[in-house]
Amino acid sequence: MISPTNDLGNNASQEEESSVDLKKIFFRVLPFWPFFPIVIILFLVSARFYLKYQVPVYKITSRIVVNDGEQEKGTNLFQALTYKNSDKETERENEILLSTLLVKEVVRDKQLNVRWTKKGRVTTIPQFD
């Protein structure tokens, strides 16, 4: 015998079958609850050690402003760029700044090639003082 059903009843039963039973999941996971705090503590301790011994990396940017003796403070950028001698002066200053002899002299005078480190229990930590 065929029982009469409407479309709404079929949809409701399909939704019940496809829905997640939270009680069922909770009782399946309940026996393992002591592992959750242990895993969380383990992750926190490992993150602490990672951050303690990780060498910091800094990003530094700088800009150098080259002023000609002929260029006034009130001069705008467009006027400075259209002035032909200013362009040559800027090129000359750029070549001086990129000179390998100048860079070597700065590194030697400021002792930028010296590395200071602190010997720790686990690793040697660079010091940036």
Short mmCIF file of C-alpha atoms in Angstrom, two decimals:
data_model
loop_
_atom_site.label_atom_id
_atom_site.label_comp_id
_atom_site.label_asym_id
_atom_site.label_seq_id
_atom_site.Cartn_x
_atom_site.Cartn_y
_atom_site.Cartn_z
CA MET A 1 0.00 0.00 0.00
CA ILE A 2 1.26 3.45 -0.90
CA SER A 3 1.09 6.04 1.83
CA PRO A 4 0.42 9.60 0.85
CA THR A 5 3.30 11.97 1.62
CA ASN A 6 3.81 15.53 0.73
CA ASP A 7 7.02 17.17 -0.40
CA LEU A 8 7.44 19.05 2.86
CA GLY A 9 7.65 15.84 4.90
CA ASN A 10 10.36 14.40 2.65
CA ASN A 11 12.46 17.54 2.87
CA ALA A 12 12.21 17.60 6.68
CA SER A 13 13.37 13.99 6.99
CA GLN A 14 16.28 14.62 4.60
CA GLU A 15 17.39 17.63 6.65
CA GLU A 16 17.31 15.56 9.86
CA GLU A 17 19.50 12.88 8.27
CA SER A 18 22.03 15.34 6.91
CA SER A 19 22.21 17.51 10.04
CA VAL A 20 25.10 16.93 12.45
CA ASP A 21 24.23 15.41 15.79
CA LEU A 22 26.24 17.47 18.28
CA LYS A 23 25.46 15.19 21.22
CA LYS A 24 26.84 12.21 19.37
CA ILE A 25 30.07 14.06 18.52
CA PHE A 26 30.42 15.39 22.08
CA PHE A 27 30.16 11.93 23.61
CA ARG A 28 32.64 10.49 21.10
CA VAL A 29 35.21 13.18 21.94
CA LEU A 30 34.57 13.23 25.71
CA PRO A 31 36.97 10.36 26.58
CA PHE A 32 39.84 12.29 24.97
CA TRP A 33 39.34 15.59 26.86
CA PRO A 34 42.63 15.34 28.86
CA PHE A 35 44.59 15.48 25.61
CA PHE A 36 43.23 18.92 24.63
CA PRO A 37 44.86 20.90 27.50
CA ILE A 38 48.07 18.88 27.10
CA VAL A 39 48.26 19.69 23.38
CA ILE A 40 47.47 23.37 24.00
CA ILE A 41 50.21 23.62 26.65
CA LEU A 42 52.65 21.81 24.37
CA PHE A 43 51.95 24.27 21.52
CA LEU A 44 52.32 27.29 23.83
CA VAL A 45 55.66 26.06 25.19
CA SER A 46 57.00 25.30 21.73
CA ALA A 47 55.86 28.74 20.47
CA ARG A 48 57.63 30.37 23.43
CA PHE A 49 60.91 28.59 22.62
CA TYR A 50 60.58 29.40 18.92
CA LEU A 51 60.03 33.11 19.61
CA LYS A 52 62.82 33.25 22.19
CA TYR A 53 65.50 31.84 19.88
CA GLN A 54 64.26 33.32 16.60
CA VAL A 55 66.65 35.97 15.27
CA PRO A 56 64.70 39.19 14.60
CA VAL A 57 64.76 40.54 11.05
CA TYR A 58 64.26 44.25 10.57
CA LYS A 59 63.41 46.08 7.37
CA ILE A 60 65.12 49.43 7.04
CA THR A 61 64.47 52.01 4.35
CA SER A 62 66.01 55.41 3.97
CA ARG A 63 65.98 58.37 1.65
CA ILE A 64 68.73 60.88 0.93
CA VAL A 65 67.80 64.39 -0.14
CA VAL A 66 70.48 66.12 -2.19
CA ASN A 67 70.21 69.91 -2.20
CA ASP A 68 72.19 72.03 -4.63
CA GLY A 69 73.67 75.30 -3.49
CA GLU A 70 71.73 76.98 -6.31
CA GLN A 71 68.43 75.34 -5.39
CA GLU A 72 66.37 77.26 -2.86
CA LYS A 73 64.17 75.75 -0.18
CA GLY A 74 61.02 77.23 -1.71
CA THR A 75 61.65 75.60 -5.11
CA ASN A 76 59.11 72.94 -5.95
CA LEU A 77 60.00 69.52 -7.31
CA PHE A 78 58.94 70.25 -10.88
CA GLN A 79 61.21 73.28 -11.12
CA ALA A 80 64.11 71.33 -9.61
CA LEU A 81 63.70 68.51 -12.13
CA THR A 82 63.52 70.81 -15.14
CA TYR A 83 66.70 72.64 -14.13
CA LYS A 84 69.46 70.88 -16.13
CA ASN A 85 72.43 71.49 -13.82
CA SER A 86 70.48 70.09 -10.89
CA ASP A 87 70.09 66.79 -12.75
CA LYS A 88 73.85 66.55 -13.37
CA GLU A 89 74.56 67.45 -9.76
CA THR A 90 72.21 64.70 -8.58
CA GLU A 91 73.95 62.17 -10.83
CA ARG A 92 77.33 63.23 -9.46
CA GLU A 93 76.12 62.87 -5.85
CA ASN A 94 74.66 59.45 -6.67
CA GLU A 95 77.99 58.26 -8.10
CA ILE A 96 79.80 59.46 -4.99
CA LEU A 97 77.36 57.65 -2.70
CA LEU A 98 77.66 54.41 -4.69
CA SER A 99 81.45 54.55 -4.82
CA THR A 100 82.96 51.31 -3.51
CA LEU A 101 85.87 53.16 -1.92
CA LEU A 102 83.46 55.35 0.06
CA VAL A 103 81.40 52.36 1.14
CA LYS A 104 84.52 50.46 2.27
CA GLU A 105 85.70 53.49 4.22
CA VAL A 106 82.35 53.88 5.98
CA VAL A 107 82.26 50.16 6.87
CA ARG A 108 85.81 50.29 8.24
CA ASP A 109 85.37 53.57 10.18
CA LYS A 110 82.00 52.67 11.71
CA GLN A 111 83.02 49.03 12.29
CA LEU A 112 79.95 47.73 10.50
CA ASN A 113 81.70 44.43 9.70
CA VAL A 114 82.01 43.45 13.40
CA ARG A 115 79.42 41.05 14.77
CA TRP A 116 78.56 40.97 18.44
CA THR A 117 77.02 37.76 19.72
CA LYS A 118 75.90 36.41 23.05
CA LYS A 119 76.48 32.75 23.75
CA GLY A 120 73.32 31.21 25.15
CA ARG A 121 72.54 27.77 26.51
CA VAL A 122 70.95 26.62 23.25
CA THR A 123 72.21 28.93 20.50
CA THR A 124 74.45 31.90 19.89
CA ILE A 125 72.27 35.00 19.72
CA PRO A 126 73.35 38.05 17.67
CA GLN A 127 73.28 41.33 19.59
CA PHE A 128 72.25 44.51 17.77
CA ASP A 129 73.31 47.19 20.26
#
